[in-house]
Tab-separated table of C-alpha atoms and ligand atoms in Angstrom:
chain	number	residue	atom	x	y	z
A	1	UNK	CA	1.892	-21.123	19.573
A	2	UNK	CA	0.921	-20.033	16.395
A	3	UNK	CA	-2.183	-19.996	14.172
A	4	UNK	CA	-3.397	-21.897	11.045
A	5	UNK	CA	-0.860	-19.729	8.821
A	6	UNK	CA	1.275	-22.259	9.277
A	7	UNK	CA	-1.158	-24.738	7.992
A	8	UNK	CA	0.251	-23.911	4.526
A	9	UNK	CA	-0.820	-21.818	1.829
A	10	UNK	CA	-3.840	-23.846	1.148
A	11	UNK	CA	-5.123	-21.802	3.820
A	12	UNK	CA	-4.644	-18.374	2.079
A	13	UNK	CA	-7.425	-17.275	-0.481
A	14	UNK	CA	-6.381	-15.951	-3.897
A	15	UNK	CA	-5.311	-12.484	-4.635
A	16	UNK	CA	-7.238	-11.257	-7.443
A	17	UNK	CA	-4.671	-8.201	-7.762
A	18	UNK	CA	-1.650	-9.817	-8.064
A	19	UNK	CA	-3.617	-12.522	-10.751
A	20	UNK	CA	-4.481	-9.247	-12.765
A	21	UNK	CA	-1.047	-7.917	-12.833
A	22	UNK	CA	1.470	-10.864	-12.971
A	23	UNK	CA	1.590	-11.141	-16.648
A	24	UNK	CA	0.291	-7.873	-17.609
A	25	UNK	CA	2.603	-5.895	-15.642
A	26	UNK	CA	5.644	-7.264	-17.923
A	27	UNK	CA	3.368	-6.384	-21.338
A	28	UNK	CA	2.626	-2.844	-20.779
A	29	UNK	CA	3.739	-0.492	-22.601
A	30	UNK	CA	2.262	2.522	-20.677
A	31	UNK	CA	2.050	1.890	-17.025
A	32	UNK	CA	-1.033	3.855	-15.235
A	33	UNK	CA	-1.679	0.969	-12.603
A	34	UNK	CA	0.784	1.136	-9.868
A	35	UNK	CA	-0.120	2.041	-6.031
A	36	UNK	CA	3.710	3.177	-5.973
A	37	UNK	CA	5.736	6.168	-7.127
A	38	UNK	CA	7.658	5.695	-10.431
A	39	UNK	CA	10.722	3.643	-9.709
A	40	UNK	CA	14.258	4.464	-9.338
A	41	UNK	CA	17.530	3.257	-10.604
A	42	UNK	CA	20.654	1.702	-8.690
A	43	UNK	CA	22.351	4.566	-10.254
A	44	UNK	CA	20.290	7.351	-8.667
A	45	UNK	CA	21.006	5.651	-5.249
A	46	UNK	CA	24.189	5.213	-5.878
A	47	UNK	CA	24.574	9.088	-6.225
A	48	UNK	CA	22.873	9.467	-3.107
A	49	UNK	CA	25.720	8.168	-1.486
A	50	UNK	CA	28.848	6.860	-3.505
A	51	UNK	CA	31.100	6.251	0.224
A	52	UNK	CA	28.728	3.511	1.057
A	53	UNK	CA	27.490	2.283	-2.560
A	54	UNK	CA	30.679	2.803	-4.542
A	55	UNK	CA	32.178	-0.512	-6.492
A	56	UNK	CA	35.227	-0.323	-3.810
A	57	UNK	CA	32.928	-0.531	-0.987
A	58	UNK	CA	30.413	-2.838	-2.507
A	59	UNK	CA	33.443	-5.080	-3.333
A	60	UNK	CA	34.163	-5.313	0.144
A	61	UNK	CA	30.830	-6.258	1.450
A	62	UNK	CA	30.936	-9.644	3.115
A	63	UNK	CA	27.737	-12.171	2.395
A	64	UNK	CA	27.252	-12.724	6.194
A	65	UNK	CA	24.075	-13.670	7.393
A	66	UNK	CA	21.955	-10.602	8.710
A	67	UNK	CA	20.753	-10.282	12.608
A	68	UNK	CA	16.955	-11.551	12.881
A	69	UNK	CA	15.644	-7.759	13.532
A	70	UNK	CA	17.566	-6.514	10.693
A	71	UNK	CA	20.663	-4.332	9.792
A	72	UNK	CA	21.500	-2.260	12.794
A	73	UNK	CA	22.063	0.878	10.605
A	74	UNK	CA	18.800	0.283	8.630
A	75	UNK	CA	16.949	-0.020	11.687
A	76	UNK	CA	18.373	2.992	13.142
A	77	UNK	CA	17.670	5.094	9.931
A	78	UNK	CA	13.773	3.519	9.811
A	79	UNK	CA	13.647	4.591	13.687
A	80	UNK	CA	15.272	8.298	12.924
A	81	UNK	CA	12.308	9.130	10.282
A	82	UNK	CA	9.180	7.243	11.795
A	83	UNK	CA	10.138	8.054	15.225
A	84	UNK	CA	8.456	4.723	17.116
A	85	UNK	CA	6.805	5.093	20.462
A	86	UNK	CA	7.954	3.988	23.830
A	87	UNK	CA	8.271	-0.116	24.446
A	88	UNK	CA	8.411	-0.091	20.706
A	89	UNK	CA	11.192	-1.628	18.587
A	90	UNK	CA	11.797	-1.668	14.335
A	91	UNK	CA	12.126	-4.681	12.628
A	92	UNK	CA	12.961	-4.769	8.875
A	93	UNK	CA	11.490	-7.359	6.514
A	94	UNK	CA	11.080	-8.661	3.255
A	95	UNK	CA	8.848	-5.833	2.249
A	96	UNK	CA	5.832	-4.992	4.758
A	97	UNK	CA	4.309	-8.223	3.030
A	98	UNK	CA	6.799	-10.440	5.417
A	99	UNK	CA	5.453	-8.169	8.221
A	100	UNK	CA	2.326	-8.446	7.817
A	101	UNK	CA	2.663	-12.324	7.478
A	102	UNK	CA	4.233	-12.318	10.502
A	103	UNK	CA	1.954	-10.289	12.926
A	104	UNK	CA	-1.183	-11.850	11.472
A	105	UNK	CA	0.562	-15.329	12.299
A	106	UNK	CA	1.205	-14.148	16.090
A	107	UNK	CA	-1.818	-12.201	16.748
A	108	UNK	CA	-4.572	-14.095	15.165
A	109	UNK	CA	-6.118	-17.468	16.591
A	110	UNK	CA	-9.025	-19.394	15.234
A	111	UNK	CA	-12.576	-17.677	16.143
A	112	UNK	CA	-10.999	-13.999	16.722
A	113	UNK	CA	-13.074	-11.708	15.043
A	114	UNK	CA	-10.839	-8.781	12.949
A	115	UNK	CA	-12.060	-5.693	12.007
A	116	UNK	CA	-10.552	-4.626	8.467
A	117	UNK	CA	-11.320	-1.262	6.494
A	118	UNK	CA	-12.887	-2.834	3.474
A	119	UNK	CA	-11.821	-2.656	0.541
A	120	UNK	CA	-8.861	-3.855	1.392
A	121	UNK	CA	-5.439	-4.906	0.212
A	122	UNK	CA	-5.415	-8.502	0.020
A	123	UNK	CA	-3.076	-9.142	2.551
A	124	UNK	CA	-4.820	-7.338	4.937
A	125	UNK	CA	-8.058	-9.466	4.621
A	126	UNK	CA	-6.397	-12.876	3.320
A	127	UNK	CA	-4.376	-13.151	6.294
A	128	UNK	CA	-6.578	-12.782	8.445
A	129	UNK	CA	-8.791	-15.228	6.979
A	130	UNK	CA	-6.180	-17.759	6.490
A	131	UNK	CA	-5.580	-17.342	10.231
A	132	UNK	CA	-9.428	-18.280	11.038
A	133	UNK	CA	-10.332	-15.363	11.794
A	134	UNK	CA	-14.072	-14.367	11.363
A	135	UNK	CA	-13.921	-10.963	8.988
A	136	UNK	CA	-15.532	-7.992	10.498
A	137	UNK	CA	-15.730	-5.389	7.583
A	138	UNK	CA	-15.362	-1.551	8.743
A	139	UNK	CA	-16.979	-0.247	5.585
A	140	UNK	CA	-15.391	2.353	4.004
A	141	UNK	CA	-18.611	3.617	1.692
A	142	UNK	CA	-17.979	4.443	-2.031
A	143	UNK	CA	-21.108	6.696	-1.863
A	144	UNK	CA	-18.907	8.810	0.763
A	145	UNK	CA	-15.772	8.635	-1.653
A	146	UNK	CA	-14.542	5.983	0.893
A	147	UNK	CA	-13.947	8.569	3.600
A	148	UNK	CA	-13.750	6.722	7.018
A	149	UNK	CA	-16.456	7.344	9.312
A	150	UNK	CA	-15.856	6.147	12.785
A	151	UNK	CA	-19.509	5.787	13.569
A	152	UNK	CA	-19.133	2.710	11.641
A	153	UNK	CA	-15.981	1.242	12.913
A	154	UNK	CA	-17.870	1.804	16.528
A	155	UNK	CA	-20.460	-0.544	14.947
A	156	UNK	CA	-18.538	-3.328	14.023
A	157	UNK	CA	-16.014	-3.326	17.076
A	158	UNK	CA	-17.361	-5.810	19.902
A	159	UNK	CA	-15.029	-7.427	23.036
A	160	UNK	CA	-14.469	-10.338	21.058
A	161	UNK	CA	-12.123	-8.010	18.426
A	162	UNK	CA	-8.499	-9.449	18.282
A	163	UNK	CA	-7.526	-6.722	15.691
A	164	UNK	CA	-8.282	-4.156	14.293
A	165	UNK	CA	-6.312	-3.126	10.672
A	166	UNK	CA	-6.430	-0.283	8.562
A	167	UNK	CA	-4.450	1.499	6.344
A	168	UNK	CA	-4.606	5.065	5.556
A	169	UNK	CA	-3.687	6.594	3.246
A	170	UNK	CA	-5.662	4.025	1.804
A	171	UNK	CA	-5.328	1.632	-1.285
A	172	UNK	CA	-7.081	1.812	-3.672
A	173	UNK	CA	-8.794	4.735	-2.818
A	174	UNK	CA	-6.679	7.301	-1.501
A	175	UNK	CA	-9.160	7.822	1.549
A	176	UNK	CA	-7.403	9.031	4.515
A	177	UNK	CA	-8.573	9.919	8.424
A	178	UNK	CA	-7.005	13.545	9.281
A	179	UNK	CA	-5.036	14.285	12.326
A	180	UNK	CA	-7.868	14.454	14.568
A	181	UNK	CA	-9.300	11.223	13.046
A	182	UNK	CA	-6.516	9.543	13.778
A	183	UNK	CA	-6.432	10.561	17.469
A	184	UNK	CA	-10.383	9.102	17.501
A	185	UNK	CA	-9.395	6.134	16.083
A	186	UNK	CA	-6.238	5.379	18.113
A	187	UNK	CA	-8.493	6.799	21.588
A	188	UNK	CA	-11.324	3.965	20.349
A	189	UNK	CA	-8.982	1.224	19.824
A	190	UNK	CA	-7.293	2.482	23.081
A	191	UNK	CA	-11.182	1.724	24.960
A	192	UNK	CA	-11.111	-1.913	23.490
A	193	UNK	CA	-9.188	-4.995	24.005
A	194	UNK	CA	-8.124	-5.143	20.632
A	195	UNK	CA	-4.580	-4.630	18.945
A	196	UNK	CA	-4.542	-2.033	16.027
A	197	UNK	CA	-2.480	-2.830	13.042
A	198	UNK	CA	-1.778	0.407	11.120
A	199	UNK	CA	-0.557	-0.475	7.717
A	200	UNK	CA	1.241	2.994	6.906
A	201	UNK	CA	2.676	1.805	3.294
A	202	UNK	CA	1.758	5.337	1.951
A	203	UNK	CA	2.517	7.450	5.220
A	204	UNK	CA	4.918	9.912	3.160
A	205	UNK	CA	2.106	10.322	0.221
A	206	UNK	CA	0.026	12.816	1.624
A	207	UNK	CA	-1.707	15.599	-0.500
A	208	UNK	CA	-3.478	18.081	2.392
A	209	UNK	CA	-2.195	17.708	5.634
A	210	UNK	CA	1.235	16.747	6.754
A	211	UNK	CA	2.004	13.039	7.183
A	212	UNK	CA	-0.112	11.371	10.050
A	213	UNK	CA	2.459	10.713	13.309
A	214	UNK	CA	3.490	7.226	13.816
A	215	UNK	CA	0.638	5.672	15.576
A	216	UNK	CA	3.084	3.768	18.736
A	217	UNK	CA	3.492	7.344	20.014
A	218	UNK	CA	0.402	7.465	21.290
A	219	UNK	CA	-1.268	3.879	21.836
A	220	UNK	CA	0.817	1.005	23.212
A	221	UNK	CA	-1.065	-1.970	21.476
A	222	UNK	CA	-0.292	-1.079	17.777
A	223	UNK	CA	1.657	-2.685	15.556
A	224	UNK	CA	2.833	-0.167	12.454
A	225	UNK	CA	4.042	-1.449	8.973
A	226	UNK	CA	6.319	0.524	6.272
A	227	UNK	CA	7.524	0.139	2.788
A	228	UNK	CA	10.151	1.056	0.253
A	229	UNK	CA	8.044	-0.171	-2.227
A	230	UNK	CA	5.379	2.822	-2.285
A	231	UNK	CA	7.043	6.395	-1.617
A	232	UNK	CA	10.569	5.961	-2.031
A	233	UNK	CA	10.173	4.087	-5.668
A	234	UNK	CA	11.925	0.845	-4.865
A	235	UNK	CA	9.493	-2.076	-4.605
A	236	UNK	CA	11.980	-4.431	-6.429
A	237	UNK	CA	14.463	-4.022	-3.470
A	238	UNK	CA	11.762	-5.811	-1.501
A	239	UNK	CA	12.644	-4.028	1.810
A	240	UNK	CA	9.771	-2.863	4.640
A	241	UNK	CA	9.695	-2.598	8.480
A	242	UNK	CA	7.096	-2.956	11.111
A	243	UNK	CA	7.223	-1.290	14.420
A	244	UNK	CA	6.226	-3.582	17.275
A	245	UNK	CA	5.967	-3.613	20.975
A	246	UNK	CA	9.216	-5.224	22.199
A	247	UNK	CA	7.073	-7.820	23.977
A	248	UNK	CA	6.150	-9.488	20.572
A	249	UNK	CA	9.653	-9.223	19.192
A	250	UNK	CA	10.381	-12.836	20.430
A	251	UNK	CA	7.535	-14.306	18.807
A	252	UNK	CA	8.095	-12.671	15.576
A	253	UNK	CA	11.503	-13.630	15.165
A	254	UNK	CA	10.343	-17.395	16.235
A	255	UNK	CA	8.053	-17.538	13.261
A	256	UNK	CA	10.964	-15.568	10.850
A	257	UNK	CA	13.322	-18.451	12.162
A	258	UNK	CA	11.345	-20.773	9.597
A	259	UNK	CA	10.323	-18.105	6.872
A	260	UNK	CA	13.029	-15.922	6.063
A	261	UNK	CA	15.680	-15.638	8.609
A	262	UNK	CA	17.056	-12.370	7.646
A	263	UNK	CA	17.448	-10.066	5.180
A	264	UNK	CA	20.589	-9.704	2.688
A	265	UNK	CA	23.249	-7.439	3.537
A	266	UNK	CA	23.606	-6.054	0.237
A	267	UNK	CA	19.997	-5.597	0.141
A	268	UNK	CA	20.075	-3.701	3.811
A	269	UNK	CA	23.084	-1.556	2.615
A	270	UNK	CA	20.992	-0.098	-0.232
A	271	UNK	CA	17.933	0.292	1.609
A	272	UNK	CA	20.050	2.207	4.454
A	273	UNK	CA	20.815	4.486	1.901
A	274	UNK	CA	17.390	5.103	0.376
A	275	UNK	CA	16.004	5.725	3.910
A	276	UNK	CA	18.962	8.354	5.068
A	277	UNK	CA	18.396	10.141	1.787
A	278	UNK	CA	14.425	9.799	1.897
A	279	UNK	CA	12.973	13.418	1.531
A	280	UNK	CA	15.873	13.381	-2.034
A	281	UNK	CA	13.723	10.530	-3.001
A	282	UNK	CA	10.286	11.304	-2.043
A	283	UNK	CA	9.845	14.704	-2.459
A	284	UNK	CA	10.555	15.295	-6.289
A	285	UNK	CA	7.861	12.024	-6.834
A	286	UNK	CA	5.353	13.633	-4.815
A	287	UNK	CA	5.607	16.961	-6.428
A	288	UNK	CA	4.955	15.389	-9.317
A	289	UNK	CA	2.210	13.040	-8.138
A	290	UNK	CA	0.507	16.357	-6.639
A	291	UNK	CA	0.486	17.576	-10.096
A	292	UNK	CA	-0.910	14.220	-11.939
A	293	UNK	CA	-3.356	14.028	-9.077
A	294	UNK	CA	-4.902	17.622	-10.027
A	295	UNK	CA	-4.561	16.336	-13.903
A	296	UNK	CA	-6.446	13.090	-13.141
A	297	UNK	CA	-9.528	15.479	-11.143
A	298	UNK	CA	-9.394	17.356	-14.271
A	299	UNK	CA	-9.702	14.981	-16.705
A	300	UNK	CA	-12.601	13.391	-14.861
A	301	UNK	CA	-14.645	16.470	-14.331
A	302	UNK	CA	-14.543	16.727	-18.467
A	303	UNK	CA	-16.008	13.544	-18.627
A	304	UNK	CA	-19.532	14.979	-18.695
A	305	UNK	CA	-20.430	12.446	-15.563
A	306	UNK	CA	-19.082	9.544	-17.427
A	307	UNK	CA	-16.545	9.414	-14.528
A	308	UNK	CA	-16.762	10.035	-10.950
A	309	UNK	CA	-13.777	10.609	-9.086
A	310	UNK	CA	-13.245	10.678	-5.218
A	311	UNK	CA	-10.585	13.382	-4.166
A	312	UNK	CA	-7.754	10.898	-3.178
A	313	UNK	CA	-6.145	12.561	-0.095
A	314	UNK	CA	-2.936	10.359	-0.042
A	315	UNK	CA	-1.659	7.802	-2.120
A	316	UNK	CA	-0.823	8.166	-5.920
A	317	UNK	CA	-3.791	6.096	-6.788
A	318	UNK	CA	-7.192	7.520	-8.035
A	319	UNK	CA	-10.482	4.896	-7.957
A	320	UNK	CA	-13.187	6.474	-9.940
A	321	UNK	CA	-16.491	4.826	-10.868
A	322	UNK	CA	-17.177	4.457	-14.659
A	323	UNK	CA	-21.111	5.632	-14.027
A	324	UNK	CA	-22.327	3.417	-17.707
A	325	UNK	CA	-20.507	0.422	-16.395
A	326	UNK	CA	-21.301	-2.268	-13.652
A	327	UNK	CA	-18.110	-3.986	-14.761
A	328	UNK	CA	-14.898	-2.193	-16.229
A	329	UNK	CA	-12.916	-5.324	-16.622
A	330	UNK	CA	-13.685	-5.723	-20.574
A	331	UNK	CA	-12.585	-1.945	-20.738
A	332	UNK	CA	-9.278	-2.731	-19.129
A	333	UNK	CA	-8.739	-5.339	-20.854
A	334	UNK	CA	-9.282	-3.183	-24.438
A	335	UNK	CA	-6.875	-0.705	-23.104
A	336	UNK	CA	-3.892	-3.287	-22.491
A	337	UNK	CA	-4.645	-5.064	-26.176
A	338	UNK	CA	-5.352	-1.988	-28.144
A	339	UNK	CA	-3.311	0.916	-26.446
A	340	UNK	CA	-0.824	-1.387	-24.417
A	341	UNK	CA	-2.139	0.814	-21.445
A	342	UNK	CA	-2.357	-1.240	-17.737
A	343	UNK	CA	-4.727	-0.228	-15.297
A	344	UNK	CA	-6.509	-2.364	-12.506
A	345	UNK	CA	-10.236	-3.206	-12.609
A	346	UNK	CA	-11.873	-2.213	-9.587
A	347	UNK	CA	-13.165	-6.006	-9.183
A	348	UNK	CA	-10.220	-7.073	-7.812
A	349	UNK	CA	-11.216	-4.614	-4.874
A	350	UNK	CA	-14.906	-5.918	-5.016
A	351	UNK	CA	-15.720	-2.865	-6.726
A	352	UNK	CA	-16.675	-3.556	-10.287
A	353	UNK	CA	-17.585	-0.641	-11.399
A	354	UNK	CA	-14.255	1.604	-10.862
A	355	UNK	CA	-10.914	1.374	-12.242
A	356	UNK	CA	-7.290	2.021	-9.950
A	357	UNK	CA	-5.339	4.281	-11.903
A	358	UNK	CA	-1.790	5.265	-10.795
A	359	UNK	CA	-1.212	9.184	-11.227
A	360	UNK	CA	2.664	8.504	-10.423
A	361	UNK	CA	4.359	8.467	-13.506
A	362	UNK	CA	5.762	11.092	-15.703
A	363	UNK	CA	3.310	13.511	-17.057
A	364	UNK	CA	3.649	12.210	-20.755
A	365	UNK	CA	2.716	8.851	-19.680
A	366	UNK	CA	-0.221	9.767	-17.731
A	367	UNK	CA	-1.416	11.769	-20.561
A	368	UNK	CA	-1.396	8.483	-23.165
A	369	UNK	CA	-3.139	6.562	-20.394
A	370	UNK	CA	-5.913	8.747	-19.848
A	371	UNK	CA	-6.150	9.567	-23.729
A	372	UNK	CA	-6.521	5.816	-24.247
A	373	UNK	CA	-9.584	5.524	-21.693
A	374	UNK	CA	-11.087	8.805	-23.081
A	375	UNK	CA	-10.867	7.077	-26.512
A	376	UNK	CA	-12.195	3.754	-25.489
A	377	UNK	CA	-15.098	5.287	-23.717
A	378	UNK	CA	-15.824	7.530	-26.698
A	379	UNK	CA	-15.485	4.131	-29.092
A	380	UNK	CA	-17.575	2.493	-26.609
A	381	UNK	CA	-20.548	5.258	-26.332
A	382	UNK	CA	-20.775	5.566	-30.006
A	383	UNK	CA	-20.830	1.930	-30.885
A	384	UNK	CA	-23.621	1.659	-28.418
A	385	UNK	CA	-25.609	4.349	-29.854
A	386	UNK	CA	-25.146	3.103	-33.359
A	387	UNK	CA	-26.583	-0.220	-31.800
A	388	UNK	CA	-29.132	1.133	-30.277
A	389	UNK	CA	-30.182	3.902	-32.655
B	401	PLP	C1	-1.807	-1.408	1.445
B	401	PLP	C2	-0.578	-2.390	1.070
B	401	PLP	N1	0.060	-2.748	2.105
B	401	PLP	C3	1.065	-3.603	1.844
B	401	PLP	C4	1.740	-3.957	0.439
B	401	PLP	C5	2.916	-4.549	0.710
B	401	PLP	O1	4.168	-4.125	-0.061
B	401	PLP	P1	5.521	-4.513	0.175
B	401	PLP	O2	5.258	-5.629	0.376
B	401	PLP	O3	5.926	-4.258	-1.210
B	401	PLP	O4	5.810	-3.391	1.236
B	401	PLP	C6	0.976	-3.094	-0.440
B	401	PLP	C7	1.395	-3.154	-2.009
B	401	PLP	O5	1.103	-3.053	-3.119
B	401	PLP	C8	-0.355	-2.142	-0.141
B	401	PLP	O6	-0.453	-1.882	-1.443
């Protein structure tokens, strides 16, 4: 039996992040909003494997229905990279968004308690709400730079907790558990009745330690999620995956039978090339993002206290606080209207005095974006001084 997600979209809360980006994304001239690395073209992918993506090879591709769990070659490529633990299999999906939907629909029943590391990407809390769960935020505290504190998790876990939902590295702050924190977190969940949902959208994008190991290597009751939308620079391909316990596969497939059935063989062909050449796509973007991260932190440090920026440990977004503002939404609107610069106001994550700034873009674009923010802040401050003086 599935939960009330099947009852229809009226159960789903709004997604303010998507509402903000929906039109502005296409209006922006300088995009420093994104949580993913900057994008690749089809030509760049084709160059990685002309034998699979050449014109003749593509002409011969047959548009058959795909298998319910995904194309074998793509699933094998994902498995070779993420290394699922015993008893777990890879299922490929339409972005990790579909995988998350399937997981919440399969696992949550009305009245279940769901612990969510908060602030959270909207799917991670909204799908729990839509399934009738009672949300228990695990607060990632802004005053600690959003660093996860496992005592705070202990305080919200109970014997009614059905799911623990985490996303490390974290969108939007870039906070992350380190390898020791990962072990402690998995131990905590293992000693509870809960299932862990591990959103690893940014697994490959870590700056201070190697990527965290796939959690199913150390925990049975876990589903993990990955995507080509963030580290691979291919959000428009709409390919993600989940690593699921074998025992849950038929339930996920049953829900998929009513939703998307399978992926396109063309999309899975392209995705297989991407995953088989993951390092060629990820490494250059990660190197650039690390330089850019340093630049964002220098820029914030030079603001004389106007911008307070926690160090992002992973991902490609910073989530600074604008100390003279209680809500930066107007500032974000002015950035787009006057400079064509797109950022994300923190209110979409429940943190109105902050702004999400994506730093995986070519350096000149980042500089243009940061300069526009500085200019607006300066104008704003001078205007206020005039007003009060
Ligand atoms: C934390 C997190 N999880 C999941 C997703 C969904 O991404 P996709 O469906 O493109 O894989 C996103 C996208 O922004 C995200 O930030």
